[in-house]
């Protein structure tokens, strides 16, 4: 299934339209390569503060919108008002599927309501029907880094078990109301990084609370899978992790063992969701650190019964580990060890197509579940060409074509030579959208250029880049013509 991927908080906009409530992503400011995005909030004493996604906010913090500040997610690139035009462009490229997320607060503005917001249902139904018109299958992420701000500010975010149940109600509503329109689902985007993306969702750096919150996310995912299968046994429900290739720096046995542990740090999320229980190495680690997860009777069965049908993962780069250093797949690679065999993009991400083949093998060997590369791509600054009247006439993006070509070639080898069951490929940001990491617009991934800058200014007009026609050919030839 060839297609492309997006997420509501970076693409949809219309943040205060159609009865939508605020989410934790709506209080994230814009940043850049050198200046980190922040969350604006009032601390326990009511003082206005800002924190990056790596800084704790302390108890009592409440995310707020500061008048006059620019929050890139509010308008994003306005899929809310452009969906017909965008979907027509996806269809023109020949998409068989389209990955998008449903904004939780468009359906449940505070997260606690018992009745769904019908305006939200109407919007997504119209989108899914539009996709159907072109025979494009939606792949719907139920949670892509967003949480109702109300649950973060007034409750205890993911630290409360109730959040898992409220999420399950939201998921159930999607399964019921979009039945027949959507068959492919993902519960949580990049589950191995999601709690780092917005500290408002947990507001603590205490490892005990962090693991308790994460446990609630796993429960929410498993409960949703069970519910989705009950509502329609034809539903294919997957998990999603940020998964890159990892190499040990050298053959020092300590480096290698550290490498295994770094791999475990990434893999255990997949173990829980694919095998239905915390792996032994994780249980031991929690025990060693004195972390005791509060559970209820029946939880074990929920995790066991709620395993996923496929593994979705994002693949952008690879990392190198060395003894004593814990490396991970976070977008901030400023402290990473350089791999002398690879080149980096402007944001320091090491480009590694062969690593994708390795990862496909690794995941398939380990779980024997169908795989779906739900994100992959080259974030870069594009420079449009203009005519004398200032109209955009072309966007040449050979670097993007080269990146995708190399990755698809390795993907083909994994399928044809290694026998990996790969069911889909949806490159990230198939249309330019807001960067999750930096909030910038200039870090572009799309086949479609959107005329908007880092301050949200621009006509929002869509233009085909060179990669648009190239990808169209790739899809038409089922990957034969690269
Ligand atoms: C992943 C996220 C996406 C996306 C992508 C690219 O972590 O799932 O939401 O944005 O990375 O990252 P960035 O936008 O920071 O370039």
Tab-separated table of C-alpha atoms and ligand atoms in Angstrom:
chain	number	residue	atom	x	y	z
A	1	UNK	CA	0.000	0.000	0.000
A	2	UNK	CA	1.738	3.112	-1.238
A	3	UNK	CA	0.723	6.437	0.219
A	4	UNK	CA	1.786	9.202	2.566
A	5	UNK	CA	1.530	10.189	6.240
A	6	UNK	CA	0.415	13.182	8.288
A	7	UNK	CA	-0.804	13.989	11.818
A	8	UNK	CA	-3.618	16.271	12.962
A	9	UNK	CA	-1.541	18.473	15.256
A	10	UNK	CA	0.908	19.285	12.447
A	11	UNK	CA	-1.449	19.302	9.476
A	12	UNK	CA	-5.094	19.891	10.313
A	13	UNK	CA	-5.388	23.364	11.861
A	14	UNK	CA	-8.878	24.707	12.632
A	15	UNK	CA	-7.906	24.416	16.306
A	16	UNK	CA	-10.878	26.437	17.565
A	17	UNK	CA	-13.420	25.513	14.900
A	18	UNK	CA	-16.261	23.002	14.886
A	19	UNK	CA	-16.434	22.800	18.672
A	20	UNK	CA	-12.891	21.432	19.005
A	21	UNK	CA	-11.307	21.637	22.470
A	22	UNK	CA	-7.681	22.543	23.194
A	23	UNK	CA	-5.015	19.882	23.277
A	24	UNK	CA	-1.562	19.808	24.827
A	25	UNK	CA	-0.128	20.429	21.356
A	26	UNK	CA	-1.972	23.757	21.105
A	27	UNK	CA	0.264	25.331	23.751
A	28	UNK	CA	3.532	24.471	21.978
A	29	UNK	CA	5.366	27.435	20.491
A	30	UNK	CA	7.538	27.552	17.400
A	31	UNK	CA	11.250	26.790	17.639
A	32	UNK	CA	14.125	26.244	15.260
A	33	UNK	CA	17.200	24.102	14.784
A	34	UNK	CA	18.972	26.064	17.512
A	35	UNK	CA	16.039	27.227	19.658
A	36	UNK	CA	13.865	24.484	21.153
A	37	UNK	CA	10.065	24.632	21.066
A	38	UNK	CA	8.470	25.330	24.424
A	39	UNK	CA	5.182	24.801	26.169
A	40	UNK	CA	3.672	27.960	27.692
A	41	UNK	CA	2.140	27.372	31.118
A	42	UNK	CA	1.276	28.815	34.500
A	43	UNK	CA	3.211	27.218	37.331
A	44	UNK	CA	1.656	26.216	40.678
A	45	UNK	CA	1.894	29.864	41.863
A	46	UNK	CA	0.310	31.273	38.715
A	47	UNK	CA	3.543	32.586	37.133
A	48	UNK	CA	3.803	32.433	33.354
A	49	UNK	CA	6.616	30.056	32.355
A	50	UNK	CA	7.950	28.111	29.386
A	51	UNK	CA	9.556	24.689	29.247
A	52	UNK	CA	11.128	22.674	26.464
A	53	UNK	CA	10.086	19.096	26.081
A	54	UNK	CA	13.106	18.014	28.108
A	55	UNK	CA	12.362	20.198	31.115
A	56	UNK	CA	10.007	19.215	33.924
A	57	UNK	CA	7.219	21.645	34.781
A	58	UNK	CA	6.472	20.660	38.311
A	59	UNK	CA	3.150	20.014	39.990
A	60	UNK	CA	0.248	22.347	39.382
A	61	UNK	CA	1.449	23.457	35.936
A	62	UNK	CA	-1.359	24.365	33.562
A	63	UNK	CA	-0.753	24.835	29.856
A	64	UNK	CA	-2.141	28.116	28.504
A	65	UNK	CA	-2.201	30.060	25.254
A	66	UNK	CA	-0.449	33.414	25.617
A	67	UNK	CA	-2.170	36.064	23.470
A	68	UNK	CA	0.079	37.372	20.714
A	69	UNK	CA	2.361	34.294	20.671
A	70	UNK	CA	2.560	32.151	17.549
A	71	UNK	CA	1.533	28.510	17.987
A	72	UNK	CA	2.175	26.733	14.682
A	73	UNK	CA	-0.329	23.922	15.307
A	74	UNK	CA	-3.307	26.308	15.453
A	75	UNK	CA	-3.513	26.804	11.742
A	76	UNK	CA	-0.913	24.209	10.737
A	77	UNK	CA	-1.328	24.017	6.939
A	78	UNK	CA	-5.092	24.013	7.224
A	79	UNK	CA	-6.141	20.581	6.019
A	80	UNK	CA	-9.392	21.451	7.803
A	81	UNK	CA	-10.346	23.736	4.924
A	82	UNK	CA	-8.206	22.193	2.166
A	83	UNK	CA	-8.974	18.488	2.509
A	84	UNK	CA	-10.747	18.124	-0.840
A	85	UNK	CA	-7.929	19.773	-2.735
A	86	UNK	CA	-5.255	17.809	-0.844
A	87	UNK	CA	-6.949	14.466	-1.306
A	88	UNK	CA	-7.350	15.160	-5.033
A	89	UNK	CA	-3.581	15.734	-5.192
A	90	UNK	CA	-2.907	12.494	-3.278
A	91	UNK	CA	-5.184	10.679	-5.726
A	92	UNK	CA	-3.312	12.236	-8.635
A	93	UNK	CA	-0.095	10.759	-7.226
A	94	UNK	CA	-1.849	7.394	-7.142
A	95	UNK	CA	-2.034	6.943	-3.327
A	96	UNK	CA	-3.577	3.634	-2.252
A	97	UNK	CA	-3.637	4.751	1.367
A	98	UNK	CA	-3.327	7.888	3.442
A	99	UNK	CA	-2.186	8.073	7.047
A	100	UNK	CA	-3.758	10.781	9.197
A	101	UNK	CA	-4.674	11.132	12.839
A	102	UNK	CA	-7.964	11.988	14.470
A	103	UNK	CA	-7.738	14.853	16.915
A	104	UNK	CA	-9.091	13.580	20.240
A	105	UNK	CA	-10.409	17.025	21.199
A	106	UNK	CA	-12.356	17.399	17.957
A	107	UNK	CA	-14.506	14.505	19.130
A	108	UNK	CA	-14.241	14.991	22.902
A	109	UNK	CA	-13.261	18.628	23.593
A	110	UNK	CA	-12.317	18.044	27.232
A	111	UNK	CA	-11.841	14.309	27.007
A	112	UNK	CA	-14.381	13.636	29.761
A	113	UNK	CA	-17.672	14.110	27.860
A	114	UNK	CA	-20.030	11.193	27.477
A	115	UNK	CA	-21.488	12.566	24.236
A	116	UNK	CA	-19.345	12.978	21.160
A	117	UNK	CA	-19.067	16.336	19.380
A	118	UNK	CA	-21.068	15.658	16.209
A	119	UNK	CA	-19.301	18.430	14.280
A	120	UNK	CA	-16.085	16.495	14.672
A	121	UNK	CA	-17.701	13.295	13.438
A	122	UNK	CA	-19.050	15.204	10.431
A	123	UNK	CA	-15.615	16.546	9.553
A	124	UNK	CA	-13.831	13.180	9.646
A	125	UNK	CA	-16.696	11.390	7.914
A	126	UNK	CA	-16.444	13.910	5.067
A	127	UNK	CA	-12.672	13.315	4.873
A	128	UNK	CA	-13.041	9.517	4.828
A	129	UNK	CA	-15.772	9.714	2.194
A	130	UNK	CA	-13.592	11.930	0.067
A	131	UNK	CA	-10.785	9.362	0.327
A	132	UNK	CA	-13.205	6.595	-0.578
A	133	UNK	CA	-14.191	8.461	-3.719
A	134	UNK	CA	-10.625	7.874	-4.942
A	135	UNK	CA	-10.257	4.363	-3.462
A	136	UNK	CA	-7.705	5.582	-0.957
A	137	UNK	CA	-7.696	3.573	2.290
A	138	UNK	CA	-7.279	5.712	5.384
A	139	UNK	CA	-4.743	4.556	7.975
A	140	UNK	CA	-5.909	6.302	11.116
A	141	UNK	CA	-3.657	7.042	14.088
A	142	UNK	CA	-5.860	7.414	17.135
A	143	UNK	CA	-3.238	9.305	19.079
A	144	UNK	CA	-0.446	11.359	17.581
A	145	UNK	CA	1.147	13.200	20.517
A	146	UNK	CA	-2.062	14.967	21.609
A	147	UNK	CA	-3.979	14.879	24.874
A	148	UNK	CA	-6.983	17.034	25.804
A	149	UNK	CA	-5.534	20.032	27.651
A	150	UNK	CA	-8.289	19.668	30.215
A	151	UNK	CA	-7.021	16.202	31.180
A	152	UNK	CA	-3.511	17.590	31.541
A	153	UNK	CA	-4.476	20.743	33.444
A	154	UNK	CA	-7.347	19.626	35.626
A	155	UNK	CA	-6.691	15.915	36.013
A	156	UNK	CA	-3.394	14.181	36.114
A	157	UNK	CA	-2.829	13.425	32.431
A	158	UNK	CA	-1.550	9.922	31.714
A	159	UNK	CA	-0.656	9.446	35.400
A	160	UNK	CA	-4.392	8.847	35.992
A	161	UNK	CA	-5.695	5.448	35.026
A	162	UNK	CA	-8.966	7.122	34.114
A	163	UNK	CA	-7.215	8.684	31.097
A	164	UNK	CA	-6.775	5.175	29.660
A	165	UNK	CA	-10.515	4.596	29.966
A	166	UNK	CA	-11.387	7.984	28.488
A	167	UNK	CA	-9.053	7.249	25.603
A	168	UNK	CA	-10.712	3.876	25.081
A	169	UNK	CA	-14.097	5.596	24.907
A	170	UNK	CA	-12.718	7.936	22.244
A	171	UNK	CA	-11.258	4.965	20.326
A	172	UNK	CA	-14.524	3.044	20.612
A	173	UNK	CA	-16.413	6.044	19.220
A	174	UNK	CA	-14.059	6.093	16.227
A	175	UNK	CA	-14.467	2.347	15.612
A	176	UNK	CA	-18.263	2.621	15.792
A	177	UNK	CA	-18.819	5.867	13.932
A	178	UNK	CA	-16.235	5.288	11.180
A	179	UNK	CA	-17.032	1.614	10.699
A	180	UNK	CA	-17.047	0.747	7.018
A	181	UNK	CA	-14.958	3.815	6.201
A	182	UNK	CA	-11.763	2.939	8.064
A	183	UNK	CA	-10.184	-0.478	8.381
A	184	UNK	CA	-6.529	0.266	9.248
A	185	UNK	CA	-5.721	1.817	12.611
A	186	UNK	CA	-2.754	2.653	14.797
A	187	UNK	CA	-3.291	3.206	18.516
A	188	UNK	CA	-0.348	5.425	19.606
A	189	UNK	CA	2.182	7.202	17.439
A	190	UNK	CA	5.822	6.588	18.439
A	191	UNK	CA	4.838	5.062	21.743
A	192	UNK	CA	8.495	4.923	22.722
A	193	UNK	CA	8.834	8.725	22.625
A	194	UNK	CA	5.306	10.049	23.076
A	195	UNK	CA	5.516	10.935	26.750
A	196	UNK	CA	8.654	12.955	26.084
A	197	UNK	CA	6.900	15.106	23.544
A	198	UNK	CA	4.894	17.109	25.953
A	199	UNK	CA	5.607	17.024	29.631
A	200	UNK	CA	2.118	18.419	30.295
A	201	UNK	CA	0.810	14.895	29.780
A	202	UNK	CA	2.701	13.686	32.876
A	203	UNK	CA	4.300	16.724	34.515
A	204	UNK	CA	6.805	14.732	36.491
A	205	UNK	CA	10.283	13.405	36.022
A	206	UNK	CA	9.816	10.839	38.765
A	207	UNK	CA	10.572	7.434	37.156
A	208	UNK	CA	7.863	5.756	39.236
A	209	UNK	CA	5.182	8.096	37.871
A	210	UNK	CA	6.640	7.984	34.386
A	211	UNK	CA	6.324	4.203	34.310
A	212	UNK	CA	2.872	4.329	35.829
A	213	UNK	CA	1.793	6.750	33.082
A	214	UNK	CA	3.337	4.570	30.410
A	215	UNK	CA	1.550	1.548	31.823
A	216	UNK	CA	-1.732	3.440	31.393
A	217	UNK	CA	-0.820	4.122	27.763
A	218	UNK	CA	-0.186	0.399	27.175
A	219	UNK	CA	-3.516	-0.397	28.820
A	220	UNK	CA	-5.288	2.214	26.697
A	221	UNK	CA	-3.759	0.697	23.577
A	222	UNK	CA	-4.656	-2.889	24.499
A	223	UNK	CA	-8.199	-1.948	25.554
A	224	UNK	CA	-8.665	-0.142	22.252
A	225	UNK	CA	-7.384	-3.099	20.237
A	226	UNK	CA	-9.790	-5.440	22.032
A	227	UNK	CA	-12.655	-3.015	21.472
A	228	UNK	CA	-11.773	-2.437	17.798
A	229	UNK	CA	-11.723	-6.182	17.113
A	230	UNK	CA	-15.042	-6.675	18.909
A	231	UNK	CA	-16.730	-3.936	16.899
A	232	UNK	CA	-15.425	-5.179	13.568
A	233	UNK	CA	-13.300	-8.305	13.233
A	234	UNK	CA	-12.071	-6.928	9.897
A	235	UNK	CA	-10.223	-4.094	11.653
A	236	UNK	CA	-6.414	-4.267	11.395
A	237	UNK	CA	-5.003	-2.456	14.382
A	238	UNK	CA	-1.320	-1.772	14.712
A	239	UNK	CA	1.220	-0.271	17.074
A	240	UNK	CA	3.787	2.353	16.117
A	241	UNK	CA	7.316	2.980	17.349
A	242	UNK	CA	10.184	5.226	16.350
A	243	UNK	CA	12.586	2.553	15.189
A	244	UNK	CA	15.962	3.215	13.631
A	245	UNK	CA	19.020	1.094	13.056
A	246	UNK	CA	21.498	0.990	15.953
A	247	UNK	CA	25.149	0.062	15.673
A	248	UNK	CA	27.721	-0.528	18.415
A	249	UNK	CA	30.728	1.744	17.939
A	250	UNK	CA	33.237	-1.110	18.106
A	251	UNK	CA	33.734	-4.699	19.209
A	252	UNK	CA	34.458	-3.894	22.865
A	253	UNK	CA	32.187	-6.404	24.688
A	254	UNK	CA	31.008	-3.632	27.038
A	255	UNK	CA	30.020	-1.524	24.051
A	256	UNK	CA	28.143	-4.482	22.625
A	257	UNK	CA	26.285	-5.181	25.843
A	258	UNK	CA	25.379	-1.528	26.176
A	259	UNK	CA	24.173	-1.740	22.589
A	260	UNK	CA	21.867	-4.627	23.511
A	261	UNK	CA	20.444	-2.569	26.347
A	262	UNK	CA	19.843	0.400	24.053
A	263	UNK	CA	18.064	-1.981	21.669
A	264	UNK	CA	15.959	-3.260	24.555
A	265	UNK	CA	15.019	0.303	25.447
A	266	UNK	CA	13.475	0.579	22.012
A	267	UNK	CA	12.197	-2.981	21.668
A	268	UNK	CA	10.379	-3.413	24.945
A	269	UNK	CA	7.545	-1.191	23.728
A	270	UNK	CA	7.067	-3.584	20.809
A	271	UNK	CA	7.396	-6.605	23.125
A	272	UNK	CA	4.505	-5.382	25.298
A	273	UNK	CA	2.239	-4.607	22.361
A	274	UNK	CA	3.089	-7.619	20.189
A	275	UNK	CA	3.658	-10.278	22.848
A	276	UNK	CA	1.208	-8.992	25.433
A	277	UNK	CA	3.407	-8.686	28.528
A	278	UNK	CA	6.353	-6.755	29.949
A	279	UNK	CA	9.539	-8.616	28.941
A	280	UNK	CA	11.696	-10.161	31.692
A	281	UNK	CA	14.577	-7.711	31.168
A	282	UNK	CA	12.214	-4.767	31.714
A	283	UNK	CA	10.609	-6.275	34.790
A	284	UNK	CA	14.062	-6.797	36.293
A	285	UNK	CA	15.089	-3.250	35.492
A	286	UNK	CA	11.968	-1.837	37.130
A	287	UNK	CA	12.557	-4.041	40.190
A	288	UNK	CA	16.185	-2.887	40.427
A	289	UNK	CA	15.041	0.717	40.414
A	290	UNK	CA	12.378	0.146	43.034
A	291	UNK	CA	9.554	0.902	40.608
A	292	UNK	CA	6.316	-0.831	41.446
A	293	UNK	CA	3.506	-0.421	38.960
A	294	UNK	CA	0.008	-0.217	40.413
A	295	UNK	CA	-2.167	-2.731	38.594
A	296	UNK	CA	-5.691	-4.067	38.854
A	297	UNK	CA	-6.966	-7.586	38.606
A	298	UNK	CA	-7.548	-8.557	35.007
A	299	UNK	CA	-4.853	-6.217	33.632
A	300	UNK	CA	-2.619	-9.073	32.539
A	301	UNK	CA	-5.410	-10.448	30.411
A	302	UNK	CA	-6.054	-7.042	28.857
A	303	UNK	CA	-2.415	-6.764	27.766
A	304	UNK	CA	-2.468	-10.355	26.475
A	305	UNK	CA	-5.735	-10.012	24.566
A	306	UNK	CA	-4.935	-6.576	23.228
A	307	UNK	CA	-1.917	-7.440	21.097
A	308	UNK	CA	-1.669	-5.782	17.722
A	309	UNK	CA	-2.163	-7.049	14.158
A	310	UNK	CA	0.800	-5.274	12.621
A	311	UNK	CA	3.818	-3.159	13.489
A	312	UNK	CA	4.003	0.355	12.147
A	313	UNK	CA	7.245	2.232	12.592
A	314	UNK	CA	8.968	5.429	11.594
A	315	UNK	CA	12.421	5.217	10.110
A	316	UNK	CA	14.508	8.309	9.508
A	317	UNK	CA	18.093	7.653	10.587
A	318	UNK	CA	20.441	5.329	12.407
A	319	UNK	CA	22.458	5.879	15.572
A	320	UNK	CA	25.712	4.598	17.036
A	321	UNK	CA	25.976	3.440	20.633
A	322	UNK	CA	29.042	3.183	22.827
A	323	UNK	CA	29.685	1.923	26.337
A	324	UNK	CA	28.101	4.054	29.023
A	325	UNK	CA	25.946	6.125	26.671
A	326	UNK	CA	22.237	5.580	26.314
A	327	UNK	CA	21.273	6.437	22.743
A	328	UNK	CA	17.711	6.580	21.503
A	329	UNK	CA	15.554	7.466	18.545
A	330	UNK	CA	14.607	10.960	19.632
A	331	UNK	CA	14.698	13.633	16.933
A	332	UNK	CA	17.298	15.620	18.897
A	333	UNK	CA	20.508	13.961	17.740
A	334	UNK	CA	22.814	16.729	18.944
A	335	UNK	CA	24.704	14.376	21.324
A	336	UNK	CA	24.872	11.419	18.953
A	337	UNK	CA	28.116	9.674	18.021
A	338	UNK	CA	28.980	10.251	14.339
A	339	UNK	CA	28.972	7.315	11.972
A	340	UNK	CA	31.933	7.849	9.590
A	341	UNK	CA	30.202	5.820	6.879
A	342	UNK	CA	27.129	8.053	6.674
A	343	UNK	CA	26.147	11.589	5.724
A	344	UNK	CA	23.746	13.763	7.745
A	345	UNK	CA	20.898	16.035	6.749
A	346	UNK	CA	20.818	19.685	7.863
A	347	UNK	CA	19.200	18.636	11.160
A	348	UNK	CA	21.950	16.149	12.026
A	349	UNK	CA	20.005	13.003	11.115
A	350	UNK	CA	22.285	10.327	9.636
A	351	UNK	CA	21.005	9.033	6.316
A	352	UNK	CA	21.108	5.244	6.192
A	353	UNK	CA	19.006	3.332	3.627
A	354	UNK	CA	20.701	-0.033	4.299
A	355	UNK	CA	19.784	0.428	7.946
A	356	UNK	CA	16.143	0.279	6.861
A	357	UNK	CA	16.662	-3.183	5.397
A	358	UNK	CA	18.355	-4.278	8.638
A	359	UNK	CA	15.494	-2.934	10.730
A	360	UNK	CA	12.873	-4.651	8.561
A	361	UNK	CA	14.735	-7.919	9.085
A	362	UNK	CA	15.169	-7.323	12.801
A	363	UNK	CA	11.491	-6.605	13.406
A	364	UNK	CA	10.220	-9.408	11.216
A	365	UNK	CA	12.587	-11.968	12.762
A	366	UNK	CA	11.553	-10.912	16.228
A	367	UNK	CA	7.764	-10.725	15.868
A	368	UNK	CA	6.696	-12.371	12.578
A	369	UNK	CA	3.992	-9.746	12.196
A	370	UNK	CA	3.231	-7.721	9.061
A	371	UNK	CA	5.223	-4.494	8.975
A	372	UNK	CA	4.253	-1.057	7.732
A	373	UNK	CA	6.760	1.765	7.309
A	374	UNK	CA	4.382	4.503	8.370
A	375	UNK	CA	6.984	7.286	8.315
A	376	UNK	CA	10.182	7.820	6.391
A	377	UNK	CA	11.486	10.868	4.625
A	378	UNK	CA	13.906	13.680	4.107
A	379	UNK	CA	13.304	16.932	5.944
A	380	UNK	CA	14.969	19.731	4.047
A	381	UNK	CA	14.804	23.373	3.030
A	382	UNK	CA	13.219	23.688	-0.419
A	383	UNK	CA	13.937	26.677	-2.628
A	384	UNK	CA	11.119	27.408	-5.085
A	385	UNK	CA	11.698	29.123	-8.422
A	386	UNK	CA	9.620	32.229	-9.161
A	387	UNK	CA	8.556	34.008	-12.340
A	388	UNK	CA	8.838	37.784	-12.786
A	389	UNK	CA	5.455	38.292	-11.081
A	390	UNK	CA	6.571	36.395	-8.008
A	391	UNK	CA	4.561	33.222	-8.711
A	392	UNK	CA	6.094	29.869	-7.824
A	393	UNK	CA	6.902	28.006	-11.032
A	394	UNK	CA	8.868	24.959	-9.826
A	395	UNK	CA	10.376	23.267	-6.805
A	396	UNK	CA	13.326	21.051	-7.607
A	397	UNK	CA	14.012	18.544	-4.827
A	398	UNK	CA	16.510	15.991	-6.156
A	399	UNK	CA	17.835	15.352	-2.593
A	400	UNK	CA	14.387	14.112	-1.523
A	401	UNK	CA	14.067	11.864	-4.561
A	402	UNK	CA	17.555	10.459	-3.912
A	403	UNK	CA	16.751	9.730	-0.248
A	404	UNK	CA	13.438	8.015	-0.953
A	405	UNK	CA	14.810	6.115	-3.945
A	406	UNK	CA	17.630	4.642	-1.878
A	407	UNK	CA	15.267	3.657	0.939
A	408	UNK	CA	12.691	2.084	-1.384
A	409	UNK	CA	15.456	0.081	-3.069
A	410	UNK	CA	16.436	-1.417	0.316
A	411	UNK	CA	12.788	-2.012	1.163
A	412	UNK	CA	12.475	-4.020	-2.055
A	413	UNK	CA	15.468	-6.146	-1.092
A	414	UNK	CA	13.929	-6.838	2.306
A	415	UNK	CA	10.736	-8.023	0.627
A	416	UNK	CA	12.162	-9.873	-2.358
A	417	UNK	CA	15.424	-11.237	-0.982
A	418	UNK	CA	14.719	-11.549	2.739
A	419	UNK	CA	11.015	-12.473	2.668
A	420	UNK	CA	9.847	-9.695	4.990
A	421	UNK	CA	6.080	-9.193	5.050
A	422	UNK	CA	5.882	-5.461	4.374
A	423	UNK	CA	2.324	-4.293	3.801
A	424	UNK	CA	2.649	-0.560	3.385
A	425	UNK	CA	4.817	2.485	2.861
A	426	UNK	CA	3.589	5.943	3.814
A	427	UNK	CA	6.428	8.476	3.685
A	428	UNK	CA	6.151	11.244	6.270
A	429	UNK	CA	4.730	14.663	5.501
A	430	UNK	CA	3.633	13.774	1.978
A	431	UNK	CA	2.466	17.370	1.927
A	432	UNK	CA	4.588	20.008	3.750
A	433	UNK	CA	3.495	20.450	7.339
A	434	UNK	CA	4.745	21.699	10.710
A	435	UNK	CA	7.837	19.966	12.095
A	436	UNK	CA	7.095	18.121	15.328
A	437	UNK	CA	10.599	18.632	16.635
A	438	UNK	CA	11.199	22.284	15.844
A	439	UNK	CA	7.765	23.691	14.952
A	440	UNK	CA	9.303	25.049	11.770
A	441	UNK	CA	7.733	25.065	8.357
A	442	UNK	CA	11.010	25.170	6.498
A	443	UNK	CA	11.878	21.600	7.452
A	444	UNK	CA	9.853	20.173	4.607
A	445	UNK	CA	9.179	16.562	3.665
A	446	UNK	CA	6.406	16.879	1.092
A	447	UNK	CA	5.857	15.936	-2.509
A	448	UNK	CA	3.516	18.918	-2.337
A	449	UNK	CA	4.867	22.338	-1.401
A	450	UNK	CA	2.717	24.556	0.828
A	451	UNK	CA	3.343	28.282	0.578
A	452	UNK	CA	3.743	29.185	4.246
A	453	UNK	CA	6.696	30.340	6.346
A	454	UNK	CA	7.914	29.772	9.898
A	455	UNK	CA	5.616	32.511	11.231
A	456	UNK	CA	2.545	31.058	9.568
A	457	UNK	CA	2.499	33.642	6.785
A	458	UNK	CA	1.803	32.708	3.182
A	459	UNK	CA	-0.998	31.966	0.748
A	460	UNK	CA	-1.272	28.271	1.812
A	461	UNK	CA	-1.382	27.452	-1.883
A	462	UNK	CA	-0.249	23.946	-2.841
A	463	UNK	CA	2.382	23.264	-5.564
A	464	UNK	CA	3.739	20.027	-7.005
A	465	UNK	CA	7.481	19.499	-6.397
A	466	UNK	CA	9.605	17.423	-8.794
A	467	UNK	CA	9.276	14.517	-6.364
A	468	UNK	CA	5.494	14.545	-6.981
A	469	UNK	CA	5.817	13.204	-10.555
A	470	UNK	CA	8.621	10.884	-9.467
A	471	UNK	CA	6.541	9.281	-6.691
A	472	UNK	CA	3.587	9.011	-9.054
A	473	UNK	CA	5.781	6.867	-11.328
A	474	UNK	CA	7.032	4.788	-8.405
A	475	UNK	CA	3.480	3.996	-7.317
A	476	UNK	CA	2.261	3.293	-10.854
A	477	UNK	CA	5.079	0.783	-11.353
A	478	UNK	CA	4.674	-0.699	-7.829
A	479	UNK	CA	8.215	0.338	-7.020
A	480	UNK	CA	9.821	-1.059	-10.162
A	481	UNK	CA	10.675	2.339	-11.634
A	482	UNK	CA	12.799	4.257	-9.207
B	1	LIG	C1	8.189	11.673	14.078
B	1	LIG	C2	6.756	12.065	14.296
B	1	LIG	C3	6.168	12.956	13.280
B	1	LIG	C4	7.124	13.793	12.496
B	1	LIG	C5	8.453	13.155	12.226
B	1	LIG	C6	9.501	14.091	11.673
B	1	LIG	O1	8.820	11.678	15.316
B	1	LIG	O2	5.907	10.951	14.439
B	1	LIG	O3	5.109	13.642	13.879
B	1	LIG	O4	7.031	15.112	12.614
B	1	LIG	O5	8.978	12.514	13.332
B	1	LIG	O6	10.059	14.851	12.694
B	1	LIG	P1	10.246	16.396	12.564
B	1	LIG	O7	8.903	16.945	12.271
B	1	LIG	O8	10.769	16.847	13.865
B	1	LIG	O9	11.193	16.594	11.442
